[in-house]
Amino acid sequence: MVSEVRKRSPEADSSHGEHSQSKRAKTASLQSATPYTRPHSKASVKIDSNGDKYWELSKMRRVTISTFRGRTMVNIREYYEKDGQELPGKKGISLPLDQFASLVTMLPEIEAVLKEQGQSIPRPGYTGSDSRQNESSDPDDDEEPTNSPKKNIEATSDEDDDED
């Protein structure tokens, strides 16, 4: 069988073209008018039906901390609603902690590239309980940093005594 090719009339093309151009203009103007609309307030932690903690990125996107086969994962995923329940969709990624740590260390470079492209992203304030603060409360960690500055001060003070 040979399929027939139908051609549009020139009037249909012009009316269709104008309609699609006006749509493009609207989306382009919306994107330029609102580059970033996320409020700067602290996101609240919620708990899903599995008992995992999550934060909402947008209406149907979440960052979830979950455990799978004994491994803690950071899950960034789209959700969909079915029968009144929000279920995880296909689009998303589950990062093990080592890969998530790599992503976090890359964020300053990513932010710099975005800044070069003219994008602006607000920086978070880490005023809450920080894992680095918790680590410094360990007795082993306190001994090591205090030894290094003392050695440095002693070395500096010896040099000052030699000059007098």
PDB file of C-alpha atoms in Angstrom:
ATOM      1  CA  MET A   1       0.000   0.000   0.000  1.00  0.00           C
ATOM      2  CA  VAL A   2       1.116   3.462  -0.799  1.00  0.00           C
ATOM      3  CA  SER A   3       0.295   6.144   1.729  1.00  0.00           C
ATOM      4  CA  GLU A   4      -1.061   9.370   0.418  1.00  0.00           C
ATOM      5  CA  VAL A   5       0.709  12.582   1.253  1.00  0.00           C
ATOM      6  CA  ARG A   6      -1.636  15.405   2.085  1.00  0.00           C
ATOM      7  CA  LYS A   7      -0.550  18.966   1.669  1.00  0.00           C
ATOM      8  CA  ARG A   8      -1.942  21.847   3.647  1.00  0.00           C
ATOM      9  CA  SER A   9      -3.331  24.883   2.007  1.00  0.00           C
ATOM     10  CA  PRO A  10      -1.206  28.047   2.296  1.00  0.00           C
ATOM     11  CA  GLU A  11      -3.893  29.603   4.528  1.00  0.00           C
ATOM     12  CA  ALA A  12      -3.688  26.698   6.971  1.00  0.00           C
ATOM     13  CA  ASP A  13       0.112  26.954   7.039  1.00  0.00           C
ATOM     14  CA  SER A  14       0.087  30.659   7.815  1.00  0.00           C
ATOM     15  CA  SER A  15      -2.533  30.389  10.540  1.00  0.00           C
ATOM     16  CA  HIS A  16      -0.773  27.379  12.068  1.00  0.00           C
ATOM     17  CA  GLY A  17       2.613  29.093  11.896  1.00  0.00           C
ATOM     18  CA  GLU A  18       1.364  32.231  13.616  1.00  0.00           C
ATOM     19  CA  HIS A  19      -0.196  30.174  16.386  1.00  0.00           C
ATOM     20  CA  SER A  20       2.997  28.205  17.052  1.00  0.00           C
ATOM     21  CA  GLN A  21       5.132  31.353  16.974  1.00  0.00           C
ATOM     22  CA  SER A  22       2.939  33.055  19.558  1.00  0.00           C
ATOM     23  CA  LYS A  23       3.253  30.012  21.807  1.00  0.00           C
ATOM     24  CA  ARG A  24       7.029  30.059  21.481  1.00  0.00           C
ATOM     25  CA  ALA A  25       7.140  33.739  22.290  1.00  0.00           C
ATOM     26  CA  LYS A  26       5.109  33.168  25.444  1.00  0.00           C
ATOM     27  CA  THR A  27       7.361  30.396  26.743  1.00  0.00           C
ATOM     28  CA  ALA A  28      10.502  32.329  25.890  1.00  0.00           C
ATOM     29  CA  SER A  29       9.248  35.412  27.715  1.00  0.00           C
ATOM     30  CA  LEU A  30       8.199  33.332  30.732  1.00  0.00           C
ATOM     31  CA  GLN A  31      11.612  31.692  30.958  1.00  0.00           C
ATOM     32  CA  SER A  32      13.461  34.998  30.792  1.00  0.00           C
ATOM     33  CA  ALA A  33      11.111  36.674  33.271  1.00  0.00           C
ATOM     34  CA  THR A  34      11.413  33.973  35.942  1.00  0.00           C
ATOM     35  CA  PRO A  35      14.912  32.451  35.947  1.00  0.00           C
ATOM     36  CA  TYR A  36      14.549  31.041  39.473  1.00  0.00           C
ATOM     37  CA  THR A  37      11.396  31.078  41.553  1.00  0.00           C
ATOM     38  CA  ARG A  38      12.231  28.665  44.390  1.00  0.00           C
ATOM     39  CA  PRO A  39      11.729  30.364  47.757  1.00  0.00           C
ATOM     40  CA  HIS A  40      14.776  30.695  49.975  1.00  0.00           C
ATOM     41  CA  SER A  41      13.010  29.166  52.964  1.00  0.00           C
ATOM     42  CA  LYS A  42      14.253  26.002  54.586  1.00  0.00           C
ATOM     43  CA  ALA A  43      12.623  22.905  53.096  1.00  0.00           C
ATOM     44  CA  SER A  44      10.837  20.726  55.596  1.00  0.00           C
ATOM     45  CA  VAL A  45      11.615  17.049  55.942  1.00  0.00           C
ATOM     46  CA  LYS A  46       8.683  14.722  55.323  1.00  0.00           C
ATOM     47  CA  ILE A  47       8.286  10.964  55.671  1.00  0.00           C
ATOM     48  CA  ASP A  48       6.867   8.817  52.855  1.00  0.00           C
ATOM     49  CA  SER A  49       4.785   5.625  53.052  1.00  0.00           C
ATOM     50  CA  ASN A  50       7.969   3.506  53.301  1.00  0.00           C
ATOM     51  CA  GLY A  51       9.204   5.484  56.302  1.00  0.00           C
ATOM     52  CA  ASP A  52      11.976   7.192  54.299  1.00  0.00           C
ATOM     53  CA  LYS A  53      12.719  10.888  54.784  1.00  0.00           C
ATOM     54  CA  TYR A  54      12.289  13.120  51.733  1.00  0.00           C
ATOM     55  CA  TRP A  55      12.332  16.736  50.569  1.00  0.00           C
ATOM     56  CA  GLU A  56      10.171  18.091  47.755  1.00  0.00           C
ATOM     57  CA  LEU A  57      12.023  19.766  44.887  1.00  0.00           C
ATOM     58  CA  SER A  58       8.793  20.615  43.082  1.00  0.00           C
ATOM     59  CA  LYS A  59       5.255  19.296  43.088  1.00  0.00           C
ATOM     60  CA  MET A  60       6.133  15.864  41.719  1.00  0.00           C
ATOM     61  CA  ARG A  61       9.923  15.653  42.277  1.00  0.00           C
ATOM     62  CA  ARG A  62      11.640  14.540  45.467  1.00  0.00           C
ATOM     63  CA  VAL A  63      14.998  13.860  47.052  1.00  0.00           C
ATOM     64  CA  THR A  64      14.641  10.780  49.251  1.00  0.00           C
ATOM     65  CA  ILE A  65      17.125   9.119  51.596  1.00  0.00           C
ATOM     66  CA  SER A  66      16.482   5.386  51.434  1.00  0.00           C
ATOM     67  CA  THR A  67      18.181   2.111  52.263  1.00  0.00           C
ATOM     68  CA  PHE A  68      18.394  -0.669  49.685  1.00  0.00           C
ATOM     69  CA  ARG A  69      20.124  -3.963  50.523  1.00  0.00           C
ATOM     70  CA  GLY A  70      21.875  -2.338  53.454  1.00  0.00           C
ATOM     71  CA  ARG A  71      23.205   0.595  51.412  1.00  0.00           C
ATOM     72  CA  THR A  72      22.051   4.158  51.993  1.00  0.00           C
ATOM     73  CA  MET A  73      21.035   5.890  48.768  1.00  0.00           C
ATOM     74  CA  VAL A  74      20.133   9.456  47.793  1.00  0.00           C
ATOM     75  CA  ASN A  75      17.220   9.095  45.397  1.00  0.00           C
ATOM     76  CA  ILE A  76      16.287  12.034  43.117  1.00  0.00           C
ATOM     77  CA  ARG A  77      13.132  11.061  41.261  1.00  0.00           C
ATOM     78  CA  GLU A  78       9.886  12.132  39.631  1.00  0.00           C
ATOM     79  CA  TYR A  79       6.663  10.817  41.138  1.00  0.00           C
ATOM     80  CA  TYR A  80       3.214  10.252  39.686  1.00  0.00           C
ATOM     81  CA  GLU A  81      -0.178   9.922  41.306  1.00  0.00           C
ATOM     82  CA  LYS A  82      -2.205   6.717  40.976  1.00  0.00           C
ATOM     83  CA  ASP A  83      -5.292   5.869  43.034  1.00  0.00           C
ATOM     84  CA  GLY A  84      -4.522   8.689  45.462  1.00  0.00           C
ATOM     85  CA  GLN A  85      -0.970   7.487  46.119  1.00  0.00           C
ATOM     86  CA  GLU A  86       2.244   9.111  44.956  1.00  0.00           C
ATOM     87  CA  LEU A  87       4.465   6.467  43.385  1.00  0.00           C
ATOM     88  CA  PRO A  88       8.053   6.713  42.082  1.00  0.00           C
ATOM     89  CA  GLY A  89       8.356   7.107  38.327  1.00  0.00           C
ATOM     90  CA  LYS A  90      10.949   5.860  35.868  1.00  0.00           C
ATOM     91  CA  LYS A  91      12.729   9.199  35.587  1.00  0.00           C
ATOM     92  CA  GLY A  92      15.283   9.583  38.320  1.00  0.00           C
ATOM     93  CA  ILE A  93      18.539   8.379  39.787  1.00  0.00           C
ATOM     94  CA  SER A  94      19.624   6.657  42.987  1.00  0.00           C
ATOM     95  CA  LEU A  95      23.108   7.658  44.077  1.00  0.00           C
ATOM     96  CA  PRO A  96      25.131   5.687  46.620  1.00  0.00           C
ATOM     97  CA  LEU A  97      26.749   7.887  49.262  1.00  0.00           C
ATOM     98  CA  ASP A  98      30.171   7.909  47.565  1.00  0.00           C
ATOM     99  CA  GLN A  99      28.675   9.197  44.298  1.00  0.00           C
ATOM    100  CA  PHE A 100      26.523  11.729  46.151  1.00  0.00           C
ATOM    101  CA  ALA A 101      29.649  12.951  47.967  1.00  0.00           C
ATOM    102  CA  SER A 102      31.365  13.354  44.580  1.00  0.00           C
ATOM    103  CA  LEU A 103      28.408  15.376  43.324  1.00  0.00           C
ATOM    104  CA  VAL A 104      28.524  17.629  46.380  1.00  0.00           C
ATOM    105  CA  THR A 105      32.250  18.283  45.885  1.00  0.00           C
ATOM    106  CA  MET A 106      31.585  19.204  42.228  1.00  0.00           C
ATOM    107  CA  LEU A 107      28.870  21.739  43.088  1.00  0.00           C
ATOM    108  CA  PRO A 108      31.215  24.769  43.378  1.00  0.00           C
ATOM    109  CA  GLU A 109      32.559  24.084  39.865  1.00  0.00           C
ATOM    110  CA  ILE A 110      29.043  23.541  38.515  1.00  0.00           C
ATOM    111  CA  GLU A 111      27.933  26.799  40.126  1.00  0.00           C
ATOM    112  CA  ALA A 112      30.892  28.626  38.545  1.00  0.00           C
ATOM    113  CA  VAL A 113      29.985  27.355  35.060  1.00  0.00           C
ATOM    114  CA  LEU A 114      26.361  28.391  35.565  1.00  0.00           C
ATOM    115  CA  LYS A 115      27.533  31.823  36.699  1.00  0.00           C
ATOM    116  CA  GLU A 116      29.632  32.146  33.514  1.00  0.00           C
ATOM    117  CA  GLN A 117      26.465  31.420  31.538  1.00  0.00           C
ATOM    118  CA  GLY A 118      24.623  34.210  33.357  1.00  0.00           C
ATOM    119  CA  GLN A 119      22.584  31.997  35.704  1.00  0.00           C
ATOM    120  CA  SER A 120      22.282  32.781  39.391  1.00  0.00           C
ATOM    121  CA  ILE A 121      21.606  30.181  42.079  1.00  0.00           C
ATOM    122  CA  PRO A 122      21.132  31.105  45.744  1.00  0.00           C
ATOM    123  CA  ARG A 123      23.651  29.565  48.110  1.00  0.00           C
ATOM    124  CA  PRO A 124      22.353  27.535  51.058  1.00  0.00           C
ATOM    125  CA  GLY A 125      23.109  28.487  54.635  1.00  0.00           C
ATOM    126  CA  TYR A 126      24.564  25.605  56.607  1.00  0.00           C
ATOM    127  CA  THR A 127      23.630  26.890  60.054  1.00  0.00           C
ATOM    128  CA  GLY A 128      21.993  23.687  61.321  1.00  0.00           C
ATOM    129  CA  SER A 129      23.731  20.655  62.741  1.00  0.00           C
ATOM    130  CA  ASP A 130      26.606  19.911  60.410  1.00  0.00           C
ATOM    131  CA  SER A 131      28.330  16.571  60.027  1.00  0.00           C
ATOM    132  CA  ARG A 132      31.687  18.344  60.309  1.00  0.00           C
ATOM    133  CA  GLN A 133      30.646  19.807  63.660  1.00  0.00           C
ATOM    134  CA  ASN A 134      29.599  16.351  64.841  1.00  0.00           C
ATOM    135  CA  GLU A 135      32.942  14.884  63.761  1.00  0.00           C
ATOM    136  CA  SER A 136      34.897  17.536  65.659  1.00  0.00           C
ATOM    137  CA  SER A 137      33.145  16.532  68.888  1.00  0.00           C
ATOM    138  CA  ASP A 138      34.942  13.166  68.770  1.00  0.00           C
ATOM    139  CA  PRO A 139      37.918  13.090  71.165  1.00  0.00           C
ATOM    140  CA  ASP A 140      40.245  11.641  68.504  1.00  0.00           C
ATOM    141  CA  ASP A 141      39.472  14.465  66.074  1.00  0.00           C
ATOM    142  CA  ASP A 142      40.012  17.183  68.711  1.00  0.00           C
ATOM    143  CA  GLU A 143      43.542  16.039  69.496  1.00  0.00           C
ATOM    144  CA  GLU A 144      44.812  16.122  65.934  1.00  0.00           C
ATOM    145  CA  PRO A 145      43.812  19.701  64.963  1.00  0.00           C
ATOM    146  CA  THR A 146      45.047  21.176  68.261  1.00  0.00           C
ATOM    147  CA  ASN A 147      48.477  19.563  67.888  1.00  0.00           C
ATOM    148  CA  SER A 148      49.103  21.051  64.462  1.00  0.00           C
ATOM    149  CA  PRO A 149      48.421  24.714  65.400  1.00  0.00           C
ATOM    150  CA  LYS A 150      50.549  24.393  68.555  1.00  0.00           C
ATOM    151  CA  LYS A 151      53.474  23.115  66.506  1.00  0.00           C
ATOM    152  CA  ASN A 152      53.001  25.984  64.092  1.00  0.00           C
ATOM    153  CA  ILE A 153      52.866  28.545  66.923  1.00  0.00           C
ATOM    154  CA  GLU A 154      55.954  27.058  68.570  1.00  0.00           C
ATOM    155  CA  ALA A 155      57.841  27.135  65.282  1.00  0.00           C
ATOM    156  CA  THR A 156      56.816  30.730  64.662  1.00  0.00           C
ATOM    157  CA  SER A 157      57.702  31.835  68.179  1.00  0.00           C
ATOM    158  CA  ASP A 158      61.165  30.206  67.894  1.00  0.00           C
ATOM    159  CA  GLU A 159      61.817  32.217  64.752  1.00  0.00           C
ATOM    160  CA  ASP A 160      60.784  35.419  66.539  1.00  0.00           C
ATOM    161  CA  ASP A 161      63.176  34.670  69.421  1.00  0.00           C
ATOM    162  CA  ASP A 162      66.056  34.155  66.970  1.00  0.00           C
ATOM    163  CA  GLU A 163      65.493  37.574  65.392  1.00  0.00           C
ATOM    164  CA  ASP A 164      65.770  39.506  68.697  1.00  0.00           C
TER     165      ASP A 164
END
